[in-house]
Amino acid sequence: MKKAICPGSFDPITNGHLDIIERASKVFNELIVGVVVNPAKKCLFSVDERVAQIKNVVKDLPNVRVEKFSGLLVNLMNKEDARVIVKGLRSVSDFEYEFQMAAMNNKLDPSKETVFMMTKTEYCYISSTSVKQVAMLGGSIKGLVPEEIIPEIIRKFNSK
């Protein structure tokens, strides 16, 4: 398959996200990790920090590129000439939400398809929100996020 986009806020990127990115990079010739700019969402990291973190952890995946975007995902897809959206699923509740998003994206542009990838079992309980909660309360986030970004997460909470 040609080109796909794996969108998300990635605040921060987790090992579950990275698992989906690595696996999708083996399915598609080119994978774009689309880091969404959402002014309505209060993020721990700025979009530029998130882009830099992801670039750092995917640097050994030559067919993966990281781009920030705002607005509709289908607009980014048209700009990048991509037809496929890759979304990771951890649970049935993820599916319900992502199914609605997939239907909306297909309504906006019927030429776009969504591919769902199930996360590996060892990552099914990890979310960016839970990582931030554990870090905020001083717990260990080792094994939850890529090792390279642990100091950045800890630094954010120590500076608050």
PDB file of N, CA, C and O in Angstrom, residues 90-149:
ATOM      1  N   ARG A  90      -7.576   0.216  21.513  1.00  0.00           N
ATOM      2  CA  ARG A  90      -7.242  -0.513  22.737  1.00  0.00           C
ATOM      3  C   ARG A  90      -8.434  -1.297  23.252  1.00  0.00           C
ATOM      4  O   ARG A  90      -8.273  -2.300  23.910  1.00  0.00           O
ATOM      5  N   SER A  91      -9.633  -0.782  22.989  1.00  0.00           N
ATOM      6  CA  SER A  91     -10.823  -1.363  23.606  1.00  0.00           C
ATOM      7  C   SER A  91     -12.051  -1.098  22.750  1.00  0.00           C
ATOM      8  O   SER A  91     -11.997  -0.370  21.755  1.00  0.00           O
ATOM      9  N   VAL A  92     -13.176  -1.659  23.185  1.00  0.00           N
ATOM     10  CA  VAL A  92     -14.440  -1.442  22.487  1.00  0.00           C
ATOM     11  C   VAL A  92     -14.813   0.035  22.518  1.00  0.00           C
ATOM     12  O   VAL A  92     -15.308   0.584  21.529  1.00  0.00           O
ATOM     13  N   SER A  93     -14.556   0.708  23.630  1.00  0.00           N
ATOM     14  CA  SER A  93     -14.901   2.133  23.713  1.00  0.00           C
ATOM     15  C   SER A  93     -14.081   2.948  22.709  1.00  0.00           C
ATOM     16  O   SER A  93     -14.602   3.908  22.130  1.00  0.00           O
ATOM     17  N   ASP A  94     -12.818   2.585  22.495  1.00  0.00           N
ATOM     18  CA  ASP A  94     -12.028   3.240  21.448  1.00  0.00           C
ATOM     19  C   ASP A  94     -12.700   3.037  20.097  1.00  0.00           C
ATOM     20  O   ASP A  94     -12.799   3.958  19.291  1.00  0.00           O
ATOM     21  N   PHE A  95     -13.145   1.805  19.838  1.00  0.00           N
ATOM     22  CA  PHE A  95     -13.773   1.505  18.551  1.00  0.00           C
ATOM     23  C   PHE A  95     -15.005   2.367  18.325  1.00  0.00           C
ATOM     24  O   PHE A  95     -15.193   2.906  17.234  1.00  0.00           O
ATOM     25  N   GLU A  96     -15.848   2.511  19.335  1.00  0.00           N
ATOM     26  CA  GLU A  96     -17.073   3.305  19.177  1.00  0.00           C
ATOM     27  C   GLU A  96     -16.747   4.733  18.768  1.00  0.00           C
ATOM     28  O   GLU A  96     -17.338   5.276  17.833  1.00  0.00           O
ATOM     29  N   TYR A  97     -15.786   5.345  19.447  1.00  0.00           N
ATOM     30  CA  TYR A  97     -15.389   6.715  19.122  1.00  0.00           C
ATOM     31  C   TYR A  97     -14.743   6.780  17.740  1.00  0.00           C
ATOM     32  O   TYR A  97     -15.105   7.631  16.910  1.00  0.00           O
ATOM     33  N   GLU A  98     -13.786   5.899  17.482  1.00  0.00           N
ATOM     34  CA  GLU A  98     -13.061   5.936  16.208  1.00  0.00           C
ATOM     35  C   GLU A  98     -13.958   5.569  15.029  1.00  0.00           C
ATOM     36  O   GLU A  98     -13.757   6.063  13.919  1.00  0.00           O
ATOM     37  N   PHE A  99     -14.940   4.712  15.250  1.00  0.00           N
ATOM     38  CA  PHE A  99     -15.900   4.373  14.192  1.00  0.00           C
ATOM     39  C   PHE A  99     -16.679   5.613  13.774  1.00  0.00           C
ATOM     40  O   PHE A  99     -16.877   5.862  12.584  1.00  0.00           O
ATOM     41  N   GLN A 100     -17.100   6.416  14.748  1.00  0.00           N
ATOM     42  CA  GLN A 100     -17.801   7.668  14.440  1.00  0.00           C
ATOM     43  C   GLN A 100     -16.897   8.617  13.660  1.00  0.00           C
ATOM     44  O   GLN A 100     -17.329   9.248  12.688  1.00  0.00           O
ATOM     45  N   MET A 101     -15.631   8.714  14.083  1.00  0.00           N
ATOM     46  CA  MET A 101     -14.690   9.588  13.376  1.00  0.00           C
ATOM     47  C   MET A 101     -14.453   9.093  11.948  1.00  0.00           C
ATOM     48  O   MET A 101     -14.398   9.889  11.006  1.00  0.00           O
ATOM     49  N   ALA A 102     -14.326   7.781  11.781  1.00  0.00           N
ATOM     50  CA  ALA A 102     -14.115   7.207  10.456  1.00  0.00           C
ATOM     51  C   ALA A 102     -15.311   7.492   9.554  1.00  0.00           C
ATOM     52  O   ALA A 102     -15.146   7.842   8.377  1.00  0.00           O
ATOM     53  N   ALA A 103     -16.506   7.364  10.095  1.00  0.00           N
ATOM     54  CA  ALA A 103     -17.713   7.641   9.312  1.00  0.00           C
ATOM     55  C   ALA A 103     -17.770   9.109   8.905  1.00  0.00           C
ATOM     56  O   ALA A 103     -18.123   9.437   7.761  1.00  0.00           O
ATOM     57  N   MET A 104     -17.396  10.003   9.818  1.00  0.00           N
ATOM     58  CA  MET A 104     -17.404  11.429   9.497  1.00  0.00           C
ATOM     59  C   MET A 104     -16.364  11.753   8.431  1.00  0.00           C
ATOM     60  O   MET A 104     -16.639  12.497   7.480  1.00  0.00           O
ATOM     61  N   ASN A 105     -15.157  11.205   8.578  1.00  0.00           N
ATOM     62  CA  ASN A 105     -14.123  11.448   7.566  1.00  0.00           C
ATOM     63  C   ASN A 105     -14.554  10.915   6.201  1.00  0.00           C
ATOM     64  O   ASN A 105     -14.312  11.551   5.179  1.00  0.00           O
ATOM     65  N   ASN A 106     -15.228   9.758   6.198  1.00  0.00           N
ATOM     66  CA  ASN A 106     -15.706   9.193   4.940  1.00  0.00           C
ATOM     67  C   ASN A 106     -16.823  10.037   4.344  1.00  0.00           C
ATOM     68  O   ASN A 106     -16.913  10.178   3.124  1.00  0.00           O
ATOM     69  N   LYS A 107     -17.642  10.639   5.188  1.00  0.00           N
ATOM     70  CA  LYS A 107     -18.695  11.550   4.713  1.00  0.00           C
ATOM     71  C   LYS A 107     -18.067  12.802   4.105  1.00  0.00           C
ATOM     72  O   LYS A 107     -18.505  13.279   3.063  1.00  0.00           O
ATOM     73  N   LEU A 108     -17.016  13.315   4.763  1.00  0.00           N
ATOM     74  CA  LEU A 108     -16.343  14.512   4.255  1.00  0.00           C
ATOM     75  C   LEU A 108     -15.619  14.239   2.940  1.00  0.00           C
ATOM     76  O   LEU A 108     -15.549  15.111   2.077  1.00  0.00           O
ATOM     77  N   ASP A 109     -15.066  13.029   2.816  1.00  0.00           N
ATOM     78  CA  ASP A 109     -14.355  12.648   1.589  1.00  0.00           C
ATOM     79  C   ASP A 109     -14.429  11.129   1.426  1.00  0.00           C
ATOM     80  O   ASP A 109     -13.663  10.400   2.053  1.00  0.00           O
ATOM     81  N   PRO A 110     -15.378  10.671   0.600  1.00  0.00           N
ATOM     82  CA  PRO A 110     -15.583   9.223   0.435  1.00  0.00           C
ATOM     83  C   PRO A 110     -14.377   8.467  -0.129  1.00  0.00           C
ATOM     84  O   PRO A 110     -14.350   7.239  -0.071  1.00  0.00           O
ATOM     85  N   SER A 111     -13.366   9.168  -0.628  1.00  0.00           N
ATOM     86  CA  SER A 111     -12.188   8.469  -1.150  1.00  0.00           C
ATOM     87  C   SER A 111     -11.220   8.067  -0.032  1.00  0.00           C
ATOM     88  O   SER A 111     -10.239   7.378  -0.286  1.00  0.00           O
ATOM     89  N   LYS A 112     -11.504   8.482   1.203  1.00  0.00           N
ATOM     90  CA  LYS A 112     -10.625   8.170   2.332  1.00  0.00           C
ATOM     91  C   LYS A 112     -11.131   6.938   3.073  1.00  0.00           C
ATOM     92  O   LYS A 112     -12.324   6.779   3.294  1.00  0.00           O
ATOM     93  N   GLU A 113     -10.201   6.088   3.465  1.00  0.00           N
ATOM     94  CA  GLU A 113     -10.527   4.876   4.212  1.00  0.00           C
ATOM     95  C   GLU A 113      -9.796   4.899   5.548  1.00  0.00           C
ATOM     96  O   GLU A 113      -8.713   5.465   5.656  1.00  0.00           O
ATOM     97  N   THR A 114     -10.401   4.268   6.545  1.00  0.00           N
ATOM     98  CA  THR A 114      -9.767   4.139   7.855  1.00  0.00           C
ATOM     99  C   THR A 114      -9.437   2.672   8.107  1.00  0.00           C
ATOM    100  O   THR A 114     -10.273   1.798   7.902  1.00  0.00           O
ATOM    101  N   VAL A 115      -8.208   2.428   8.551  1.00  0.00           N
ATOM    102  CA  VAL A 115      -7.754   1.093   8.920  1.00  0.00           C
ATOM    103  C   VAL A 115      -7.522   1.099  10.425  1.00  0.00           C
ATOM    104  O   VAL A 115      -6.809   1.953  10.939  1.00  0.00           O
ATOM    105  N   PHE A 116      -8.143   0.140  11.108  1.00  0.00           N
ATOM    106  CA  PHE A 116      -7.970   0.019  12.548  1.00  0.00           C
ATOM    107  C   PHE A 116      -6.954  -1.076  12.837  1.00  0.00           C
ATOM    108  O   PHE A 116      -7.019  -2.158  12.265  1.00  0.00           O
ATOM    109  N   MET A 117      -6.033  -0.779  13.737  1.00  0.00           N
ATOM    110  CA  MET A 117      -5.051  -1.767  14.191  1.00  0.00           C
ATOM    111  C   MET A 117      -5.227  -1.947  15.694  1.00  0.00           C
ATOM    112  O   MET A 117      -5.237  -0.958  16.431  1.00  0.00           O
ATOM    113  N   MET A 118      -5.348  -3.181  16.114  1.00  0.00           N
ATOM    114  CA  MET A 118      -5.452  -3.470  17.546  1.00  0.00           C
ATOM    115  C   MET A 118      -4.069  -3.340  18.175  1.00  0.00           C
ATOM    116  O   MET A 118      -3.084  -3.819  17.620  1.00  0.00           O
ATOM    117  N   THR A 119      -4.026  -2.705  19.324  1.00  0.00           N
ATOM    118  CA  THR A 119      -2.766  -2.607  20.040  1.00  0.00           C
ATOM    119  C   THR A 119      -2.385  -3.979  20.599  1.00  0.00           C
ATOM    120  O   THR A 119      -3.246  -4.836  20.782  1.00  0.00           O
ATOM    121  N   LYS A 120      -1.131  -4.156  20.831  1.00  0.00           N
ATOM    122  CA  LYS A 120      -0.693  -5.378  21.495  1.00  0.00           C
ATOM    123  C   LYS A 120      -1.243  -5.376  22.923  1.00  0.00           C
ATOM    124  O   LYS A 120      -1.401  -4.321  23.540  1.00  0.00           O
ATOM    125  N   THR A 121      -1.500  -6.559  23.431  1.00  0.00           N
ATOM    126  CA  THR A 121      -2.102  -6.707  24.752  1.00  0.00           C
ATOM    127  C   THR A 121      -1.339  -5.959  25.835  1.00  0.00           C
ATOM    128  O   THR A 121      -1.935  -5.351  26.732  1.00  0.00           O
ATOM    129  N   GLU A 122      -0.015  -5.974  25.741  1.00  0.00           N
ATOM    130  CA  GLU A 122       0.763  -5.332  26.811  1.00  0.00           C
ATOM    131  C   GLU A 122       0.624  -3.811  26.852  1.00  0.00           C
ATOM    132  O   GLU A 122       1.076  -3.169  27.803  1.00  0.00           O
ATOM    133  N   TYR A 123      -0.016  -3.228  25.836  1.00  0.00           N
ATOM    134  CA  TYR A 123      -0.191  -1.778  25.810  1.00  0.00           C
ATOM    135  C   TYR A 123      -1.657  -1.347  25.929  1.00  0.00           C
ATOM    136  O   TYR A 123      -1.947  -0.156  25.906  1.00  0.00           O
ATOM    137  N   CYS A 124      -2.578  -2.293  26.081  1.00  0.00           N
ATOM    138  CA  CYS A 124      -4.004  -1.962  25.988  1.00  0.00           C
ATOM    139  C   CYS A 124      -4.507  -1.062  27.117  1.00  0.00           C
ATOM    140  O   CYS A 124      -5.543  -0.434  26.979  1.00  0.00           O
ATOM    141  N   TYR A 125      -3.788  -0.958  28.194  1.00  0.00           N
ATOM    142  CA  TYR A 125      -4.227  -0.127  29.321  1.00  0.00           C
ATOM    143  C   TYR A 125      -3.557   1.254  29.321  1.00  0.00           C
ATOM    144  O   TYR A 125      -3.887   2.103  30.156  1.00  0.00           O
ATOM    145  N   ILE A 126      -2.646   1.495  28.398  1.00  0.00           N
ATOM    146  CA  ILE A 126      -1.877   2.738  28.408  1.00  0.00           C
ATOM    147  C   ILE A 126      -2.600   3.814  27.591  1.00  0.00           C
ATOM    148  O   ILE A 126      -3.001   3.579  26.455  1.00  0.00           O
ATOM    149  N   SER A 127      -2.721   4.982  28.190  1.00  0.00           N
ATOM    150  CA  SER A 127      -3.204   6.160  27.471  1.00  0.00           C
ATOM    151  C   SER A 127      -2.310   7.337  27.854  1.00  0.00           C
ATOM    152  O   SER A 127      -1.659   7.314  28.909  1.00  0.00           O
ATOM    153  N   SER A 128      -2.302   8.344  27.025  1.00  0.00           N
ATOM    154  CA  SER A 128      -1.526   9.546  27.357  1.00  0.00           C
ATOM    155  C   SER A 128      -2.019  10.154  28.665  1.00  0.00           C
ATOM    156  O   SER A 128      -1.222  10.628  29.479  1.00  0.00           O
ATOM    157  N   THR A 129      -3.325  10.132  28.875  1.00  0.00           N
ATOM    158  CA  THR A 129      -3.901  10.685  30.101  1.00  0.00           C
ATOM    159  C   THR A 129      -3.407   9.929  31.328  1.00  0.00           C
ATOM    160  O   THR A 129      -2.996  10.545  32.324  1.00  0.00           O
ATOM    161  N   SER A 130      -3.418   8.593  31.254  1.00  0.00           N
ATOM    162  CA  SER A 130      -2.964   7.821  32.423  1.00  0.00           C
ATOM    163  C   SER A 130      -1.470   8.024  32.673  1.00  0.00           C
ATOM    164  O   SER A 130      -1.035   8.080  33.830  1.00  0.00           O
ATOM    165  N   VAL A 131      -0.689   8.153  31.611  1.00  0.00           N
ATOM    166  CA  VAL A 131       0.747   8.423  31.767  1.00  0.00           C
ATOM    167  C   VAL A 131       0.951   9.746  32.502  1.00  0.00           C
ATOM    168  O   VAL A 131       1.753   9.829  33.439  1.00  0.00           O
ATOM    169  N   LYS A 132       0.220  10.770  32.106  1.00  0.00           N
ATOM    170  CA  LYS A 132       0.353  12.078  32.757  1.00  0.00           C
ATOM    171  C   LYS A 132      -0.072  12.018  34.219  1.00  0.00           C
ATOM    172  O   LYS A 132       0.574  12.622  35.076  1.00  0.00           O
ATOM    173  N   GLN A 133      -1.137  11.274  34.508  1.00  0.00           N
ATOM    174  CA  GLN A 133      -1.598  11.153  35.898  1.00  0.00           C
ATOM    175  C   GLN A 133      -0.549  10.463  36.761  1.00  0.00           C
ATOM    176  O   GLN A 133      -0.257  10.917  37.872  1.00  0.00           O
ATOM    177  N   VAL A 134       0.008   9.365  36.258  1.00  0.00           N
ATOM    178  CA  VAL A 134       1.030   8.640  37.021  1.00  0.00           C
ATOM    179  C   VAL A 134       2.251   9.534  37.249  1.00  0.00           C
ATOM    180  O   VAL A 134       2.773   9.618  38.360  1.00  0.00           O
ATOM    181  N   ALA A 135       2.694  10.221  36.203  1.00  0.00           N
ATOM    182  CA  ALA A 135       3.866  11.096  36.321  1.00  0.00           C
ATOM    183  C   ALA A 135       3.602  12.243  37.285  1.00  0.00           C
ATOM    184  O   ALA A 135       4.455  12.588  38.109  1.00  0.00           O
ATOM    185  N   MET A 136       2.414  12.820  37.207  1.00  0.00           N
ATOM    186  CA  MET A 136       2.061  13.943  38.075  1.00  0.00           C
ATOM    187  C   MET A 136       2.097  13.531  39.546  1.00  0.00           C
ATOM    188  O   MET A 136       2.484  14.314  40.410  1.00  0.00           O
ATOM    189  N   LEU A 137       1.741  12.277  39.811  1.00  0.00           N
ATOM    190  CA  LEU A 137       1.704  11.789  41.187  1.00  0.00           C
ATOM    191  C   LEU A 137       3.013  11.132  41.621  1.00  0.00           C
ATOM    192  O   LEU A 137       3.094  10.531  42.684  1.00  0.00           O
ATOM    193  N   GLY A 138       4.041  11.254  40.763  1.00  0.00           N
ATOM    194  CA  GLY A 138       5.374  10.776  41.124  1.00  0.00           C
ATOM    195  C   GLY A 138       5.615   9.297  40.893  1.00  0.00           C
ATOM    196  O   GLY A 138       6.626   8.762  41.349  1.00  0.00           O
ATOM    197  N   GLY A 139       4.727   8.620  40.171  1.00  0.00           N
ATOM    198  CA  GLY A 139       4.913   7.198  39.886  1.00  0.00           C
ATOM    199  C   GLY A 139       5.842   6.978  38.707  1.00  0.00           C
ATOM    200  O   GLY A 139       6.151   7.907  37.947  1.00  0.00           O
ATOM    201  N   SER A 140       6.268   5.757  38.550  1.00  0.00           N
ATOM    202  CA  SER A 140       7.170   5.403  37.454  1.00  0.00           C
ATOM    203  C   SER A 140       6.386   5.237  36.147  1.00  0.00           C
ATOM    204  O   SER A 140       5.378   4.527  36.101  1.00  0.00           O
ATOM    205  N   ILE A 141       6.879   5.863  35.091  1.00  0.00           N
ATOM    206  CA  ILE A 141       6.269   5.715  33.765  1.00  0.00           C
ATOM    207  C   ILE A 141       7.157   4.873  32.845  1.00  0.00           C
ATOM    208  O   ILE A 141       6.926   4.802  31.642  1.00  0.00           O
ATOM    209  N   LYS A 142       8.138   4.221  33.434  1.00  0.00           N
ATOM    210  CA  LYS A 142       9.018   3.330  32.677  1.00  0.00           C
ATOM    211  C   LYS A 142       8.167   2.208  32.080  1.00  0.00           C
ATOM    212  O   LYS A 142       7.329   1.622  32.748  1.00  0.00           O
ATOM    213  N   GLY A 143       8.369   1.947  30.800  1.00  0.00           N
ATOM    214  CA  GLY A 143       7.604   0.919  30.109  1.00  0.00           C
ATOM    215  C   GLY A 143       6.299   1.424  29.516  1.00  0.00           C
ATOM    216  O   GLY A 143       5.657   0.713  28.754  1.00  0.00           O
ATOM    217  N   LEU A 144       5.913   2.644  29.866  1.00  0.00           N
ATOM    218  CA  LEU A 144       4.674   3.219  29.347  1.00  0.00           C
ATOM    219  C   LEU A 144       4.918   4.116  28.145  1.00  0.00           C
ATOM    220  O   LEU A 144       4.063   4.234  27.263  1.00  0.00           O
ATOM    221  N   VAL A 145       6.068   4.771  28.142  1.00  0.00           N
ATOM    222  CA  VAL A 145       6.445   5.696  27.071  1.00  0.00           C
ATOM    223  C   VAL A 145       7.871   5.369  26.638  1.00  0.00           C
ATOM    224  O   VAL A 145       8.613   4.727  27.379  1.00  0.00           O
ATOM    225  N   PRO A 146       8.264   5.826  25.451  1.00  0.00           N
ATOM    226  CA  PRO A 146       9.653   5.603  25.045  1.00  0.00           C
ATOM    227  C   PRO A 146      10.621   6.215  26.059  1.00  0.00           C
ATOM    228  O   PRO A 146      10.390   7.311  26.579  1.00  0.00           O
ATOM    229  N   GLU A 147      11.688   5.465  26.345  1.00  0.00           N
ATOM    230  CA  GLU A 147      12.689   5.897  27.341  1.00  0.00           C
ATOM    231  C   GLU A 147      13.178   7.323  27.091  1.00  0.00           C
ATOM    232  O   GLU A 147      13.417   8.068  28.036  1.00  0.00           O
ATOM    233  N   GLU A 148      13.347   7.681  25.822  1.00  0.00           N
ATOM    234  CA  GLU A 148      13.928   8.983  25.470  1.00  0.00           C
ATOM    235  C   GLU A 148      13.130  10.168  25.989  1.00  0.00           C
ATOM    236  O   GLU A 148      13.675  11.245  26.174  1.00  0.00           O
ATOM    237  N   ILE A 149      11.811   9.996  26.171  1.00  0.00           N
ATOM    238  CA  ILE A 149      11.006  11.154  26.568  1.00  0.00           C
ATOM    239  C   ILE A 149      10.661  11.186  28.048  1.00  0.00           C
ATOM    240  O   ILE A 149      10.084  12.162  28.520  1.00  0.00           O
TER     241      ILE A 149
END
